[in-house]
Coordinates of C-alpha atoms in Angstrom, one line a residue:
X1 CA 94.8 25.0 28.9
X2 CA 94.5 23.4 32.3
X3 CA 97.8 24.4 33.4
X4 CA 97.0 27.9 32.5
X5 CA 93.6 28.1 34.6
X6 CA 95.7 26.0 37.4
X7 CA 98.5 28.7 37.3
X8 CA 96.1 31.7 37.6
X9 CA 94.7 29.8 40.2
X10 CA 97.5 29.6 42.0
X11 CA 98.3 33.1 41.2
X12 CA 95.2 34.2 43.0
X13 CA 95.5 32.2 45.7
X14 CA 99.5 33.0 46.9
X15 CA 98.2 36.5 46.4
X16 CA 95.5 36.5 48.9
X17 CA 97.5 34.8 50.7
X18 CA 100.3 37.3 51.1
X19 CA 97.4 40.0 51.5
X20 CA 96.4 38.4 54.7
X21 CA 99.9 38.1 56.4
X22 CA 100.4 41.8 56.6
X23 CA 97.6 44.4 56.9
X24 CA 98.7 48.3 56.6
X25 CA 96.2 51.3 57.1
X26 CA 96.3 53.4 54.1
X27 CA 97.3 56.6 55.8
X28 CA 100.4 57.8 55.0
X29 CA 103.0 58.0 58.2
X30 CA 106.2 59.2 57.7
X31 CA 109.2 56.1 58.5
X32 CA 111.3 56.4 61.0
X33 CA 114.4 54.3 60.3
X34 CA 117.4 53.7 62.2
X35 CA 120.0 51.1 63.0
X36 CA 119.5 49.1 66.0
X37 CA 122.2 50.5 67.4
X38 CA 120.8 53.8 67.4
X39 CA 117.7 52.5 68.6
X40 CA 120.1 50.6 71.5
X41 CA 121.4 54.1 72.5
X42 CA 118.1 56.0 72.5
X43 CA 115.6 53.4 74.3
X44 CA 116.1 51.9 77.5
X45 CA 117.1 48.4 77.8
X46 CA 113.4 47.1 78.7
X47 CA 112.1 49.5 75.3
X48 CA 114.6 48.0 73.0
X49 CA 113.7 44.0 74.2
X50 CA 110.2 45.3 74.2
X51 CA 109.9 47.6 71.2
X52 CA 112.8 46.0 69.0
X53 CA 113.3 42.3 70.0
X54 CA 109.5 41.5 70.2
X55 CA 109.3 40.8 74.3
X56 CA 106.0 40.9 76.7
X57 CA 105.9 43.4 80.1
X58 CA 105.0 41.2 82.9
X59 CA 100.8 41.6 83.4
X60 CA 100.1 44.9 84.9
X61 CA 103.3 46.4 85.2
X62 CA 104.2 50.3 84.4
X63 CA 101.0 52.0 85.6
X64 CA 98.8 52.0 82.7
X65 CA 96.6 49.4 82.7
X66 CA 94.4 50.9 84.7
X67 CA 95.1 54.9 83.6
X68 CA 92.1 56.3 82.3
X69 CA 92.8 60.4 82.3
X70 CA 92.1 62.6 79.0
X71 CA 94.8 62.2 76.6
X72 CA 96.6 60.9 74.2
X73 CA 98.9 57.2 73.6
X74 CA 102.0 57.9 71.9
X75 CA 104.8 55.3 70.4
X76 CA 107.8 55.6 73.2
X77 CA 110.4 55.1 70.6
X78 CA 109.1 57.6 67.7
X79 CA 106.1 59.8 69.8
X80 CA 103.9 58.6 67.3
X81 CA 100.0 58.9 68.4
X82 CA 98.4 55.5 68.3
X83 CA 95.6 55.8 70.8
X84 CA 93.3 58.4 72.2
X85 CA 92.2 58.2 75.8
X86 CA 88.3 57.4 74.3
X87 CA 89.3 54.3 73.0
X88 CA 90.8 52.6 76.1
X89 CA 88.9 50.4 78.2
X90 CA 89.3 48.2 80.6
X91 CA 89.6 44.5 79.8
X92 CA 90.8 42.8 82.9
X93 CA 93.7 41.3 80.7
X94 CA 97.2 43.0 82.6
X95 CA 97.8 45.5 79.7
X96 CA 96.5 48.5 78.8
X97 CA 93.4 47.7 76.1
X98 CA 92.3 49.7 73.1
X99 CA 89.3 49.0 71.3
X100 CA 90.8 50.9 68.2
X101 CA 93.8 52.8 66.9
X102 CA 94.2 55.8 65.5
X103 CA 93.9 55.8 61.8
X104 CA 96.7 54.6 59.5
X105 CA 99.0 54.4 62.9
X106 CA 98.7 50.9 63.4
X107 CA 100.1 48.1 61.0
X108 CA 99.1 44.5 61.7
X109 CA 101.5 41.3 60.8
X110 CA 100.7 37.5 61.2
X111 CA 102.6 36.6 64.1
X112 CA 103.2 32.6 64.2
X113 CA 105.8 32.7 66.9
X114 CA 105.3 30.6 70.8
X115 CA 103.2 27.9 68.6
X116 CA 99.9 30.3 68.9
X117 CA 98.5 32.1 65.5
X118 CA 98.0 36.0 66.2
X119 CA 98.5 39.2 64.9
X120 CA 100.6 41.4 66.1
X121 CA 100.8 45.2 65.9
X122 CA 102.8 47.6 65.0
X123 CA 103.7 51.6 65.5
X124 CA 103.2 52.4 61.5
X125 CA 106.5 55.2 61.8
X126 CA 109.6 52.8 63.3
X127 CA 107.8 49.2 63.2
X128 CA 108.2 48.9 67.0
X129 CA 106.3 46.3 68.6
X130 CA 103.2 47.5 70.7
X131 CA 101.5 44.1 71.2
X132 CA 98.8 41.6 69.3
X133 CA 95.0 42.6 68.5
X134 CA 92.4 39.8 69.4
X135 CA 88.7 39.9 68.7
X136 CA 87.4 39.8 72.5
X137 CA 86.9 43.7 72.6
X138 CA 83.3 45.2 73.8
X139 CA 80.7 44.5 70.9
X140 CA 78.9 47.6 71.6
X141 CA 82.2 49.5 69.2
X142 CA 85.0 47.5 67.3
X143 CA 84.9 43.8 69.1
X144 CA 88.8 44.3 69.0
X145 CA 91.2 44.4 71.6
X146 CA 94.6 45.9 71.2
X147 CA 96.5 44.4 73.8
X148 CA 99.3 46.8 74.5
X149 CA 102.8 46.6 75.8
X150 CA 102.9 49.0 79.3
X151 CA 106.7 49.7 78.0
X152 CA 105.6 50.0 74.3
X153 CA 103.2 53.5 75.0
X154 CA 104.0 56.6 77.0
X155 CA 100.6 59.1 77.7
X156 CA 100.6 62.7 76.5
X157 CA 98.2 64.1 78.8
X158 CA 95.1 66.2 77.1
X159 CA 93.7 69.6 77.2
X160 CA 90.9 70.1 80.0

């Protein structure tokens, strides 16, 4: 009988544990998939190390870090929206900073890699990589930071 409660405890436990590496919004997106050689051929080279292979813009670098017009943030490999203009802020970090995503847009995985524990995010449609989420972002809304990839995100600019 003790190995049985021990097993469901175990059970339980692996479980949450698998919960908590990978965190998906419930809205439904549609998937993008294609090989990397197809992504290769549509992205530029800094997308595809960015986007595909996981890499990091150099600190404020492409011009939107500090772009605040009336608009829209939308995945550069799939055109996905991820961000409204609303939700950007300024965080002094190098990278352009959201304080949430659009809903169901956004998937979040346990990212172990450089010796640091963080979660990185990604575009919900193709699974490119946009960045990592902290919890530093202004308490007065979420407390989250999205920190965001320059290359990652391309702005759709809004209606007046």
């Amino acid at each position: 009988m003790k190995k049985l409660y021990f097993l469901l405890f175990l059970m339980v436990l692996l479980t949450f544990q698998a919960n908590s590496q990978t965190k998906t919004n419930k809205t439904m997106v549609k998937k993008v998939t294609k090989t990397e050689a197809e992504w290769k051929k549509e992205l530029s080279p800094q997308q595809y190390y960015i986007l595909r292979e996981k890499g990091t813009d150099p600190a404020s670098s492409g011009g939107l870090t500090s772009h605040f017009e009336k608009g829209t943030y939308h995945c550069a490999a799939c055109n996905l929206q991820l961000f409204k203009s609303n939700s950007k802020f300024e965080s002094h970090c190098g990278w352009p900073s959201f304080d949430d995503a659009i809903k169901g847009t956004v998937e979040f995985v346990l990212d172990k890699s450089h010796g640091m524990i963080r979660t990185e995010i990604i575009c919900a449609s193709c699974g490119g990589h946009l960045g990592h989420i902290f919890n530093d972002g202004p308490k007065e809304t979420t407390g989250q930071r999205y920190c965001v990839n320059t290359t990652s995100i391309k702005f759709v600019k809004g209606e007046k």
